[in-house]
Short mmCIF file of C-alpha atoms and ligand atoms in Angstrom, two decimals:
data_model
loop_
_atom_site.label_atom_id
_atom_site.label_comp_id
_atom_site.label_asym_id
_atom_site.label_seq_id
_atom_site.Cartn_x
_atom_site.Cartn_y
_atom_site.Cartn_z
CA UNK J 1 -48.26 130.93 -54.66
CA UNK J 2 -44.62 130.36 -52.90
CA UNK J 3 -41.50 130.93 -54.83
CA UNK J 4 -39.67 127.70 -55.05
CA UNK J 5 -35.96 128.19 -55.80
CA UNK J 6 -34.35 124.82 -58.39
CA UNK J 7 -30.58 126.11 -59.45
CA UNK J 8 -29.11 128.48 -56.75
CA UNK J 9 -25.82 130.38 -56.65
CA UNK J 10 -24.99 131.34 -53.28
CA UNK J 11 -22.24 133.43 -52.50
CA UNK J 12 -20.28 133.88 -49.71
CA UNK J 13 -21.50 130.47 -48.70
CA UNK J 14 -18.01 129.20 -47.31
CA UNK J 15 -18.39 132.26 -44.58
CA UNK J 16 -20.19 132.16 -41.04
CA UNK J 17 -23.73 133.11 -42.26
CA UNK J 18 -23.71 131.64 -45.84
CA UNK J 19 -22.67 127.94 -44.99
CA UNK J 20 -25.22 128.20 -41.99
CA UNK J 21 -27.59 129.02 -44.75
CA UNK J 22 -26.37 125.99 -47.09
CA UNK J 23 -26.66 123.86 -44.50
CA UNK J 24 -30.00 125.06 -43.14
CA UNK J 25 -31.33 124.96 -46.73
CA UNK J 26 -30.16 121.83 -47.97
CA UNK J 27 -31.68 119.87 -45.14
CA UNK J 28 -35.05 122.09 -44.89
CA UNK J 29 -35.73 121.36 -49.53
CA UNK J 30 -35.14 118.12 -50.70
CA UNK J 31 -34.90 119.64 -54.39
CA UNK J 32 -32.69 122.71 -54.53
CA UNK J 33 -29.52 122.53 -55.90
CA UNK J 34 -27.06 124.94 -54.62
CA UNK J 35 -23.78 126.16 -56.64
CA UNK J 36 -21.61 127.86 -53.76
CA UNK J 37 -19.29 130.35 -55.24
CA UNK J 38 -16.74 131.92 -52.50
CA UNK J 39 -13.38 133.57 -53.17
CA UNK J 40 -12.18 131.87 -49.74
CA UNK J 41 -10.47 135.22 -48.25
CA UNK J 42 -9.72 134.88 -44.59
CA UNK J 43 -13.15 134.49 -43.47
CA UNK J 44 -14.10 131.43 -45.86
CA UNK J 45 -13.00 127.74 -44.71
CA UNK J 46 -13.78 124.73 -46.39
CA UNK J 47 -14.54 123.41 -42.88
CA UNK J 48 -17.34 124.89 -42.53
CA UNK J 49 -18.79 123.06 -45.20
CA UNK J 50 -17.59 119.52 -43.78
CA UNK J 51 -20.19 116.86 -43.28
CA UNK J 52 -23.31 118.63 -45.25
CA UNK J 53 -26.73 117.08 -45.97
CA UNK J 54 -27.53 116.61 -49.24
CA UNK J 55 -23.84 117.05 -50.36
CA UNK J 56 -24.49 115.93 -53.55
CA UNK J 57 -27.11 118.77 -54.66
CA UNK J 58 -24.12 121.25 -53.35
CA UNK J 59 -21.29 122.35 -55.64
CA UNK J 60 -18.68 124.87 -54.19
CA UNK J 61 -16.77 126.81 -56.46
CA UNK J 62 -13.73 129.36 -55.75
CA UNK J 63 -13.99 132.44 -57.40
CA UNK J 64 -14.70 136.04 -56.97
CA UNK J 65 -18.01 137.70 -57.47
CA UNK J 66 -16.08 140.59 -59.07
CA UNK J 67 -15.31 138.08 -61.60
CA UNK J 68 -18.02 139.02 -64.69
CA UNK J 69 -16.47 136.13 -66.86
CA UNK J 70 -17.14 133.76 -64.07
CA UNK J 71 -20.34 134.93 -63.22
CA UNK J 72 -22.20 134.63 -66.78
CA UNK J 73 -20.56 131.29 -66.75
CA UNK J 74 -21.47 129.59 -63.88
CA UNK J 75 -25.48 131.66 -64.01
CA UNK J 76 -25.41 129.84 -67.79
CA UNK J 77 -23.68 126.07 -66.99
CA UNK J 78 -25.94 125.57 -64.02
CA UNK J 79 -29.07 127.73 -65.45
CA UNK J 80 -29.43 129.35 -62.41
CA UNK J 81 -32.55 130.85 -61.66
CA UNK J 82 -32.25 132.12 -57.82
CA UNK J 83 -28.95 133.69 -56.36
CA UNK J 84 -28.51 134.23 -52.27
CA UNK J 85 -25.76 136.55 -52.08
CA UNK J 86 -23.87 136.52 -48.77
CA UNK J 87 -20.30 137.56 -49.70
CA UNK J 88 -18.46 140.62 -47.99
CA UNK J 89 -16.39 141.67 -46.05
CA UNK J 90 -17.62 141.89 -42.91
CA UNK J 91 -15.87 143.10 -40.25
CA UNK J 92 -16.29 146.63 -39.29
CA UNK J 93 -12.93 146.98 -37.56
CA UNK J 94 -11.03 145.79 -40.52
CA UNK J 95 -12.98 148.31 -42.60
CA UNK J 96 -11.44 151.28 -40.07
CA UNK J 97 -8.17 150.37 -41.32
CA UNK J 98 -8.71 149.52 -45.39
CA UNK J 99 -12.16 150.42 -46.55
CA UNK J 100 -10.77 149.61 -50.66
CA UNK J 101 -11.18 146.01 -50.13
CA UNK J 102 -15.14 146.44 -48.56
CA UNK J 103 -16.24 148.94 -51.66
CA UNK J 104 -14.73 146.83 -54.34
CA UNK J 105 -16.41 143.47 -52.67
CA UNK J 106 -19.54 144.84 -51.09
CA UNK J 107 -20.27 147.72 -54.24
CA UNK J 108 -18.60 146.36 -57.18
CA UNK J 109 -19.29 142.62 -56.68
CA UNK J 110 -23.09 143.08 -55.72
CA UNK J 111 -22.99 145.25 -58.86
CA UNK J 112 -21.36 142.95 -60.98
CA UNK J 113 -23.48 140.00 -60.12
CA UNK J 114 -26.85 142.25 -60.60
CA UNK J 115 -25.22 143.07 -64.06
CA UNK J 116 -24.81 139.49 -65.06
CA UNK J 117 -28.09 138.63 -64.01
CA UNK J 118 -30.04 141.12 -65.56
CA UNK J 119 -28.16 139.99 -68.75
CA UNK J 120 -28.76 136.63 -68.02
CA UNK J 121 -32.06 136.44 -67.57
CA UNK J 122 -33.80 140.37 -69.20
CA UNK J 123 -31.62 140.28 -72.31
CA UNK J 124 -30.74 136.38 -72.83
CA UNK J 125 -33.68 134.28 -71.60
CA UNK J 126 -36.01 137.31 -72.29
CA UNK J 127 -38.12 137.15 -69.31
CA UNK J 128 -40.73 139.93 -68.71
CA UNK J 129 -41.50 141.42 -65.79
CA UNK J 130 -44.01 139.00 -64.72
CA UNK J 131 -42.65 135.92 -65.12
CA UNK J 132 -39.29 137.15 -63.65
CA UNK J 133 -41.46 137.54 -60.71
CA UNK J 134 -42.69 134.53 -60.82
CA UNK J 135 -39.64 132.32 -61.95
CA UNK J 136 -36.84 134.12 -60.26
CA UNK J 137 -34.92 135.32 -57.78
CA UNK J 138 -31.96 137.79 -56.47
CA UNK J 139 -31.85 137.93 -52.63
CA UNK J 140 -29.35 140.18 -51.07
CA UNK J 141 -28.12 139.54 -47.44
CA UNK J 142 -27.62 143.50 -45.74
CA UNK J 143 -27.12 144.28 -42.47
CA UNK J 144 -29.07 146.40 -39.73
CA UNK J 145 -26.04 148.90 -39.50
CA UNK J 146 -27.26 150.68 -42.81
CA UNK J 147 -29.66 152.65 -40.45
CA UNK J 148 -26.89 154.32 -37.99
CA UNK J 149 -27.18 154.24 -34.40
CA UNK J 150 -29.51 154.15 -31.95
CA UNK J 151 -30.46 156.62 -28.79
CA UNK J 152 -31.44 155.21 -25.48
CA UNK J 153 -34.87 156.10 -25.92
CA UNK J 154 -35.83 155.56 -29.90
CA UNK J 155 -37.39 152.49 -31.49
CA UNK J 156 -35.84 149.83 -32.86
CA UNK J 157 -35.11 150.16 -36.61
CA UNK J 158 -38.16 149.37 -39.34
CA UNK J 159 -37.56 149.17 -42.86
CA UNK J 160 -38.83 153.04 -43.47
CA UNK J 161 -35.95 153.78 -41.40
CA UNK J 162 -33.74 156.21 -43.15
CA UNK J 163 -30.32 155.26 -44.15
CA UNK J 164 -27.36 156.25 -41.93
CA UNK J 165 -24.08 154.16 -42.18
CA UNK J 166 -21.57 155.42 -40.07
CA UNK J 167 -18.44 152.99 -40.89
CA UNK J 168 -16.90 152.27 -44.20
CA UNK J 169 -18.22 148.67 -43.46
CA UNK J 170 -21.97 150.10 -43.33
CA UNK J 171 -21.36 153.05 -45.89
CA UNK J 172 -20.50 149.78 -48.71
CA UNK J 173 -23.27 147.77 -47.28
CA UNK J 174 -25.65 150.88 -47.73
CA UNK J 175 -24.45 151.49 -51.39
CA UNK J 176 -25.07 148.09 -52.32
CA UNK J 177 -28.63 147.70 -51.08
CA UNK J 178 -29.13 150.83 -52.96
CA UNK J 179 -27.79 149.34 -56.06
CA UNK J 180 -30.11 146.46 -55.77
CA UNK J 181 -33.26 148.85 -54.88
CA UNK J 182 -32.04 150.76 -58.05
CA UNK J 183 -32.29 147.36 -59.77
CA UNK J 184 -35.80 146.62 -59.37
CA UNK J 185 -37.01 150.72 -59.70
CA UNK J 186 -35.40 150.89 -63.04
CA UNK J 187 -35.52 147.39 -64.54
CA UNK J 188 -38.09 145.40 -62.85
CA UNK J 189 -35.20 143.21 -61.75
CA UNK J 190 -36.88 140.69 -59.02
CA UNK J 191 -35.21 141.38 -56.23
CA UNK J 192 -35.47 140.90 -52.01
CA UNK J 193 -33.48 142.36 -49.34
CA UNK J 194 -33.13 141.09 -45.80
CA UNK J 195 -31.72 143.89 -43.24
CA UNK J 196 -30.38 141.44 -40.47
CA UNK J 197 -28.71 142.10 -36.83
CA UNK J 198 -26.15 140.44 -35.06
CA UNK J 199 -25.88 136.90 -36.19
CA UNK J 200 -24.37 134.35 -33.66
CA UNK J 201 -23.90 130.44 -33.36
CA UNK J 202 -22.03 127.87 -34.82
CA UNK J 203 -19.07 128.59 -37.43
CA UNK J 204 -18.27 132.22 -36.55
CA UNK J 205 -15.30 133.33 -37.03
CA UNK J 206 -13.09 134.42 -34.29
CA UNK J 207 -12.25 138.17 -35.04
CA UNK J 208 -16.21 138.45 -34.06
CA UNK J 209 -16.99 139.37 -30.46
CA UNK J 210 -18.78 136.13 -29.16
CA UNK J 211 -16.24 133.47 -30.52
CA UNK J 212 -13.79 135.91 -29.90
CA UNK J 213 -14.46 136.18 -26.31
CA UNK J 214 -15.17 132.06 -26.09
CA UNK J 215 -11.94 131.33 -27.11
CA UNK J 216 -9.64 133.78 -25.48
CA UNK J 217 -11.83 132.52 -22.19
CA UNK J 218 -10.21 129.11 -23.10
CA UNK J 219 -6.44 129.99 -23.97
CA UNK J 220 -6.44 132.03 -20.70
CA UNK J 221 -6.18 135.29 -22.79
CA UNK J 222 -7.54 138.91 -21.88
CA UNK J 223 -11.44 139.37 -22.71
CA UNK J 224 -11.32 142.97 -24.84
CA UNK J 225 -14.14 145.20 -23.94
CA UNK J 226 -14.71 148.07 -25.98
CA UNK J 227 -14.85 151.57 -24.15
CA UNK J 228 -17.49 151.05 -21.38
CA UNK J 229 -19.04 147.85 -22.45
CA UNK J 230 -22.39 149.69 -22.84
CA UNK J 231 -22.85 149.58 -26.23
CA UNK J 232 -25.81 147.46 -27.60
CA UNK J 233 -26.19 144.90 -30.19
CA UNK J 234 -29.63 142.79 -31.27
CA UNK J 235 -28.51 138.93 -31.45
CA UNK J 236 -30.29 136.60 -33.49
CA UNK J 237 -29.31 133.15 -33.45
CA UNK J 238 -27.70 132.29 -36.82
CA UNK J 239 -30.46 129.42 -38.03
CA UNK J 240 -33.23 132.20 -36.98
CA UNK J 241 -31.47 133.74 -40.33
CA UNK J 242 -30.90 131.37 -42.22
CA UNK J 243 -34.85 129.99 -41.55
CA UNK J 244 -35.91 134.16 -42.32
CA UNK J 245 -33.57 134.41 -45.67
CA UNK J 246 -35.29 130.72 -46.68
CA UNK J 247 -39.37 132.47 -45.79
CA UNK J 248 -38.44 135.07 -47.49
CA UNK J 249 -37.54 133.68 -50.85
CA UNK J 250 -40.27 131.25 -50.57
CA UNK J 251 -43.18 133.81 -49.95
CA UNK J 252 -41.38 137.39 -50.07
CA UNK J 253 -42.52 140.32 -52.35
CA UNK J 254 -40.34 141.42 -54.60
CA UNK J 255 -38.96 144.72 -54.40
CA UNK J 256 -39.69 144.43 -50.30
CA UNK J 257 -36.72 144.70 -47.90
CA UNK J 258 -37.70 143.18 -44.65
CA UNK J 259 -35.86 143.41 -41.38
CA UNK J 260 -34.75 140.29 -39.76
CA UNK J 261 -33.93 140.19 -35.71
CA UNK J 262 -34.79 138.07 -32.38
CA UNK J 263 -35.88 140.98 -30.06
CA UNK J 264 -32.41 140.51 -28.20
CA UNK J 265 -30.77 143.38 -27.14
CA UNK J 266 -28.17 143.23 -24.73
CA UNK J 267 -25.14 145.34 -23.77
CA UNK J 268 -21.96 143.95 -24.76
CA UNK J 269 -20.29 143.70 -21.27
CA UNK J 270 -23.76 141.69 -20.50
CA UNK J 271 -22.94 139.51 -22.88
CA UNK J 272 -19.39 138.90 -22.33
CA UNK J 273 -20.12 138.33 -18.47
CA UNK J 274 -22.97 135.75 -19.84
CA UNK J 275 -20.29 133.80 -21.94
CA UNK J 276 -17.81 133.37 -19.04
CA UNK J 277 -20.72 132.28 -16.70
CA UNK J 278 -21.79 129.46 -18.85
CA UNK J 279 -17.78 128.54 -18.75
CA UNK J 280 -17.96 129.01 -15.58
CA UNK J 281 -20.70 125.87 -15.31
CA UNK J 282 -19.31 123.98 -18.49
CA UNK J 283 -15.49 124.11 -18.25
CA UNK J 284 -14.66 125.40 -15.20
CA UNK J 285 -10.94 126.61 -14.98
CA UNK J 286 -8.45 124.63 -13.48
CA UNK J 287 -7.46 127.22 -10.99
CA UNK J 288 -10.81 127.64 -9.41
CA UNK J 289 -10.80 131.25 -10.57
CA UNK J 290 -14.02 132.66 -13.02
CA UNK J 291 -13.33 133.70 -16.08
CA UNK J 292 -14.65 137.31 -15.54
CA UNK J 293 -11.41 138.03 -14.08
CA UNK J 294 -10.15 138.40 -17.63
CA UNK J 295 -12.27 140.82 -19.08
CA UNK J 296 -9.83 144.05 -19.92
CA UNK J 297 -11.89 147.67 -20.69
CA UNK J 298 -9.57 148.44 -24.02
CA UNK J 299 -9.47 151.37 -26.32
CA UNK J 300 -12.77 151.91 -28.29
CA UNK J 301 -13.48 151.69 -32.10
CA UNK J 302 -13.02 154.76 -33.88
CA UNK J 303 -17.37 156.19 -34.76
CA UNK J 304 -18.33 152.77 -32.27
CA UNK J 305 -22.38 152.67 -33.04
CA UNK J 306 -23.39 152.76 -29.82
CA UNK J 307 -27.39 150.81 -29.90
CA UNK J 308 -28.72 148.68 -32.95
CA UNK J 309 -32.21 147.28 -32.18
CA UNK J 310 -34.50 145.85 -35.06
CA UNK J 311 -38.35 145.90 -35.32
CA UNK J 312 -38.99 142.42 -37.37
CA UNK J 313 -42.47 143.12 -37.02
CA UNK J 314 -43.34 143.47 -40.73
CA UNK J 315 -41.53 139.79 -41.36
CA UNK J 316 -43.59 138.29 -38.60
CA UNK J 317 -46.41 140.10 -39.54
CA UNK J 318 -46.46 139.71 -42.81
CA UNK J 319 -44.85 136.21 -43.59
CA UNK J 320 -45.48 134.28 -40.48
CA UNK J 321 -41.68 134.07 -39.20
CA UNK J 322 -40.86 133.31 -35.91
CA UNK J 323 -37.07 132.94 -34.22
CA UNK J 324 -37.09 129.23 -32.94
CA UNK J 325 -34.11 130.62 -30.30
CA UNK J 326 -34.09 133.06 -27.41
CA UNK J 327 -30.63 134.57 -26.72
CA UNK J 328 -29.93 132.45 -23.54
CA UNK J 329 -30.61 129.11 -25.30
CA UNK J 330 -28.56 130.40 -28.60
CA UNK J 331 -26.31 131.66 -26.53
CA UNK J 332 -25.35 127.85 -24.30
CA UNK J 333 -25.97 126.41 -27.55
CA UNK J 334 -23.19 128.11 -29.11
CA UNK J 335 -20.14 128.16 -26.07
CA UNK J 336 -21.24 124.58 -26.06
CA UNK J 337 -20.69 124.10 -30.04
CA UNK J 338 -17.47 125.85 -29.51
CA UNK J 339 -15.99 123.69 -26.81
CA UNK J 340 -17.08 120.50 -29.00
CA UNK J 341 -15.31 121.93 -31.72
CA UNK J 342 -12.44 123.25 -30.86
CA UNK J 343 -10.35 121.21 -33.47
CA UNK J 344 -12.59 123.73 -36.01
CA UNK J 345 -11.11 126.32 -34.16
CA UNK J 346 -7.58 125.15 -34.50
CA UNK J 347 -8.13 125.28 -37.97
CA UNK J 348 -9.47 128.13 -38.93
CA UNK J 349 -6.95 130.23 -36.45
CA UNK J 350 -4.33 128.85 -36.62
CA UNK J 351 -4.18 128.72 -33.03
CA UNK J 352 -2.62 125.90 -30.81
CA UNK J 353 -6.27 124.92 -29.18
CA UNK J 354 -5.05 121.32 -28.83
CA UNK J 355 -2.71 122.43 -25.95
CA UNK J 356 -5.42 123.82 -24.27
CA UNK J 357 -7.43 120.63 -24.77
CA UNK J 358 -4.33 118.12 -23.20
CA UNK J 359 -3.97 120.82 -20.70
CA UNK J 360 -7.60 120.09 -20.21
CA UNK J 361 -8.58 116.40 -20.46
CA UNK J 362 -4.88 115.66 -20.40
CA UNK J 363 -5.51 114.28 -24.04
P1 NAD G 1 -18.10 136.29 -43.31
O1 NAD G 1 -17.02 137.31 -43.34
O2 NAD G 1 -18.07 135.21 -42.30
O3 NAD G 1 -18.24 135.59 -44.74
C1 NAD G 1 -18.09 136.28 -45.94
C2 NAD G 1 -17.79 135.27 -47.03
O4 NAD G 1 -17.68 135.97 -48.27
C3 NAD G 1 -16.46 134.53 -46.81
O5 NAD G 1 -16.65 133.15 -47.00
C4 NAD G 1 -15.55 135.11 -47.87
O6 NAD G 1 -14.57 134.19 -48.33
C5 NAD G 1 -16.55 135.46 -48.97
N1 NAD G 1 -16.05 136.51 -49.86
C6 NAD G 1 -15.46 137.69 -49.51
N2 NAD G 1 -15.11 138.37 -50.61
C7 NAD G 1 -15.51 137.62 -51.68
C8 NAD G 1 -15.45 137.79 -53.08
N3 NAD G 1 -14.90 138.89 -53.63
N4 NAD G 1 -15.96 136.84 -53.88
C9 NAD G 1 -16.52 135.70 -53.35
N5 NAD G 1 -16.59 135.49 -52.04
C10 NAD G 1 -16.10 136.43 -51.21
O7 NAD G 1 -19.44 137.14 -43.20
P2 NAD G 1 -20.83 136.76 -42.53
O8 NAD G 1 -20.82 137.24 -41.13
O9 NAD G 1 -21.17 135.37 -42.84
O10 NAD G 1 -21.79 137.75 -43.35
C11 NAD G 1 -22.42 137.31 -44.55
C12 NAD G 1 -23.32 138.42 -45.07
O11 NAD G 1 -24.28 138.76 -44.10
C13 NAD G 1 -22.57 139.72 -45.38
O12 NAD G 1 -23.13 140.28 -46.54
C14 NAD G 1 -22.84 140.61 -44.17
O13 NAD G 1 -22.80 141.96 -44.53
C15 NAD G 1 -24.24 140.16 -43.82
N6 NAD G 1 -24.63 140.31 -42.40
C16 NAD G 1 -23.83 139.80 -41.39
C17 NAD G 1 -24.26 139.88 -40.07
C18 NAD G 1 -23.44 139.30 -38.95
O14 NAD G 1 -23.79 139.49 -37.78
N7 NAD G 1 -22.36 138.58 -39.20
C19 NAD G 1 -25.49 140.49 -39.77
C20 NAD G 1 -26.26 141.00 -40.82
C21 NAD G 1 -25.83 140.89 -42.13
O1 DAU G 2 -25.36 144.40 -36.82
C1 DAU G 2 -24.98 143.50 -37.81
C2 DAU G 2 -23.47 143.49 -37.94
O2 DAU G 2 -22.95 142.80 -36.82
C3 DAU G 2 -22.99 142.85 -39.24
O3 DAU G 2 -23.45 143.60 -40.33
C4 DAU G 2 -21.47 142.75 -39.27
O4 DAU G 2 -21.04 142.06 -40.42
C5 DAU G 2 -21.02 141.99 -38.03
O5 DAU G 2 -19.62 141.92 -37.99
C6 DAU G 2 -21.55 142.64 -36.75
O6 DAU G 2 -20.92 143.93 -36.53
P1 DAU G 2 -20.48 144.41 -35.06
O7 DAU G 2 -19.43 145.43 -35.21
O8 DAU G 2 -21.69 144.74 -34.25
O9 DAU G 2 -19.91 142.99 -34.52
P2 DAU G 2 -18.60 142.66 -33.64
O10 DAU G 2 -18.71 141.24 -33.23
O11 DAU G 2 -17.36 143.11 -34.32
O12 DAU G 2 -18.80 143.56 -32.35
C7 DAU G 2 -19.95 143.44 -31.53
C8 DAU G 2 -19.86 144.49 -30.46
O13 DAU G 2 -18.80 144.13 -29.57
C9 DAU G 2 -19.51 145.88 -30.98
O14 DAU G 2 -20.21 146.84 -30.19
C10 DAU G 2 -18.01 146.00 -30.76
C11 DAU G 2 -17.78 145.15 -29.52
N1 DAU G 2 -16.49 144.44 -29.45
C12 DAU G 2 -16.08 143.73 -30.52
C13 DAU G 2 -14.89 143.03 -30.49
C14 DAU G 2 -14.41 142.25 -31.69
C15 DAU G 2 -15.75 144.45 -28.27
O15 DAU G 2 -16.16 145.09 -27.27
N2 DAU G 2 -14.59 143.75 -28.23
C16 DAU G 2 -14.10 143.05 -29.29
O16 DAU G 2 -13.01 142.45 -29.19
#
């Protein structure tokens, strides 16, 4: 029988991934209500949450999941009975130069909402083991980087895969899927874990390579390239996700992890010299010169992972997902989302996009 989520709290769902998911999953179930909970850091923007179907079944709240008080009151005012947590920090770079903030989100927040849970619905609502199977939900959002890095020649990462995380990013990430394995060993807690790989697409913020490298293209800015450019990332198109996270609530096995990726890998200079060719067709610049001529070889990051690939074969296998995007239609779809939206991207940065646009169109 599939799992059908009724009162949700998703957090982190003002960031790139989460408000792809709360717009993905309001459209795809005409019933679920979601309760969006998101500190709005840096990373969160009300804008990404403009113009949402089903707005009325969404409620956004700003708070922090490190926040216990909050927590047990928004799980017991909206009964939830399914939570979708997203938020983190996210960017390994920032975590280079202060890790505190990515152990006290990633570690003590997924901790503190496991906490409240359990209370919530072990010691409150007194469900057993079986029927907290059957009747709810905690779904944690974790990253392919909790397995290390990649040679040339090995296989792409499965779920037996042991744990390697080689940034303070990863190293949080890793503690708090182990918190929520922990969870389920000890307690029975009814828990899921999705181990995903580079997520692209709509909404992404622009400290992230892709938008990065769209939107410098645009302003006329150098294209950083980290050391050689031959590093290698798996990129899944951010629905593809957001369509996984939803199969796996709906028909997942509790106490599974399942890894979540498109088959995609490319090296990073590949994809940088993709981006400027599809500007290069798009929005060609007005001095007749490509947009390859701005890509700059920089310094690299400090313990750079130098190959994720992911093996989604159990989640294909085993609950009939399927990526609806290959990387070069993701890939136009999303430098064409960003040039549509560049007033987003004005917003969210800060930056002066609109004199690139009357430069442009002469708007
Ligand atoms: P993001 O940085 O775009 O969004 C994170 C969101 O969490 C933001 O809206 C932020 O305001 C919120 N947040 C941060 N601290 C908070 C707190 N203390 N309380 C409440 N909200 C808080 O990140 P993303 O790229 O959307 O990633 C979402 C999740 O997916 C993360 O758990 C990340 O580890 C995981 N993930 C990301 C990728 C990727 O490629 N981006 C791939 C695999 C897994
Ligand atoms: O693999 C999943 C992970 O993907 C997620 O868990 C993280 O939250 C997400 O941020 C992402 O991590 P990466 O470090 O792989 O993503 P980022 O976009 O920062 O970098 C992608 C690759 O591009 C990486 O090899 C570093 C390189 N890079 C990045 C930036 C920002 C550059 O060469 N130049 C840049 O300016």
């Amino acid at each position: 029988m599939s799992y059908q989520a009724q009162n949700m709290l998703v957090t982190g769902g003002a960031g790139f991934i989460g408000s792809n998911f709360v717009r993905y999953l309001l459209g795809a179930d005409a019933s679920v209500r979601i309760v969006n909970l998101d500190l709005l850091t840096y990373a969160g923007k009300l804008e990404n949450l403009e113009d949402l179907p089903g707005a009325d079944r969404h409620h956004f709240v700003k708070g922090d999941i490190c926040d216990r008080e909050l927590i047990d009151k928004l799980l017991r005012e909206h009964r939830i009975d399914t939570v979708v947590h997203f938020a983190a920090e996210s960017h390994v770079d920032r975590s280079i130069h202060g890790p505190g903030e990515f152990v006290r989100t990633n570690v003590v927040g997924t901790f503190t909402l496991l906490e409240s849970a359990r209370q919530y619905w072990m010691a409150e609502q007194k469900l057993d083991k079986a029927a907290l199977a059957a009747q709810r939900r905690f779904h944690h959002i974790s990253t392919d980087e909790v397995y290390g890095s990649l040679g040339p020649q090995d296989p792409p990462f499965r779920e037996t895969n042991p744990y390697e995380p080689n940034s303070p990013y990863s190293a949080s990430k890793a503690g708090s899927d182990h918190l929520v394995r922990a969870y389920f060993h000890t307690y029975g807690f009814p828990v899921t874990t999705t181990n995903c790989s580079n997520n692209y697409g709509p909404y992404h913020f622009p400290e992230k390579l892709i938008p990065l490298i769209i939107l410098n293209a645009l302003q006329g800015k150098p294209l950083p390239v980290y050391g050689d450019g031959q590093n290698v990332r798996d990129w899944l198109f951010v629905t593809d996700h957001a369509s996984a996270i939803a199969r796996v609530l709906q028909a997942g096995k509790t106490g599974e992890t399942y890894n979540v990726g498109g088959w995609n890998e490319k090296k990073n200079l590949d994809v940088v010299e993709q981006i400027c060719a599809i500007l290069d067709e798009l929005s060609p610049r007005k001095d007749g010169k490509r947009y390859g001529e701005q890509i700059r070889f920089v310094t690299d990051r400090p313990g750079h992972d130098r190959r994720y690939a992911i093996d989604a074969g159990k989640l294909e296998r085993e609950l009939g997902w399927k990526p609806a995007e290959t990387f070069e239609t993701g890939i136009r779809k999303t430098v064409r989302w960003y040039l549509d939206n560049l007033i987003w991207a004005e917003k969210v940065t800060g930056s002066a996009y609109g004199d690139w646009i009357a430069k442009q169109y002469g708007a």
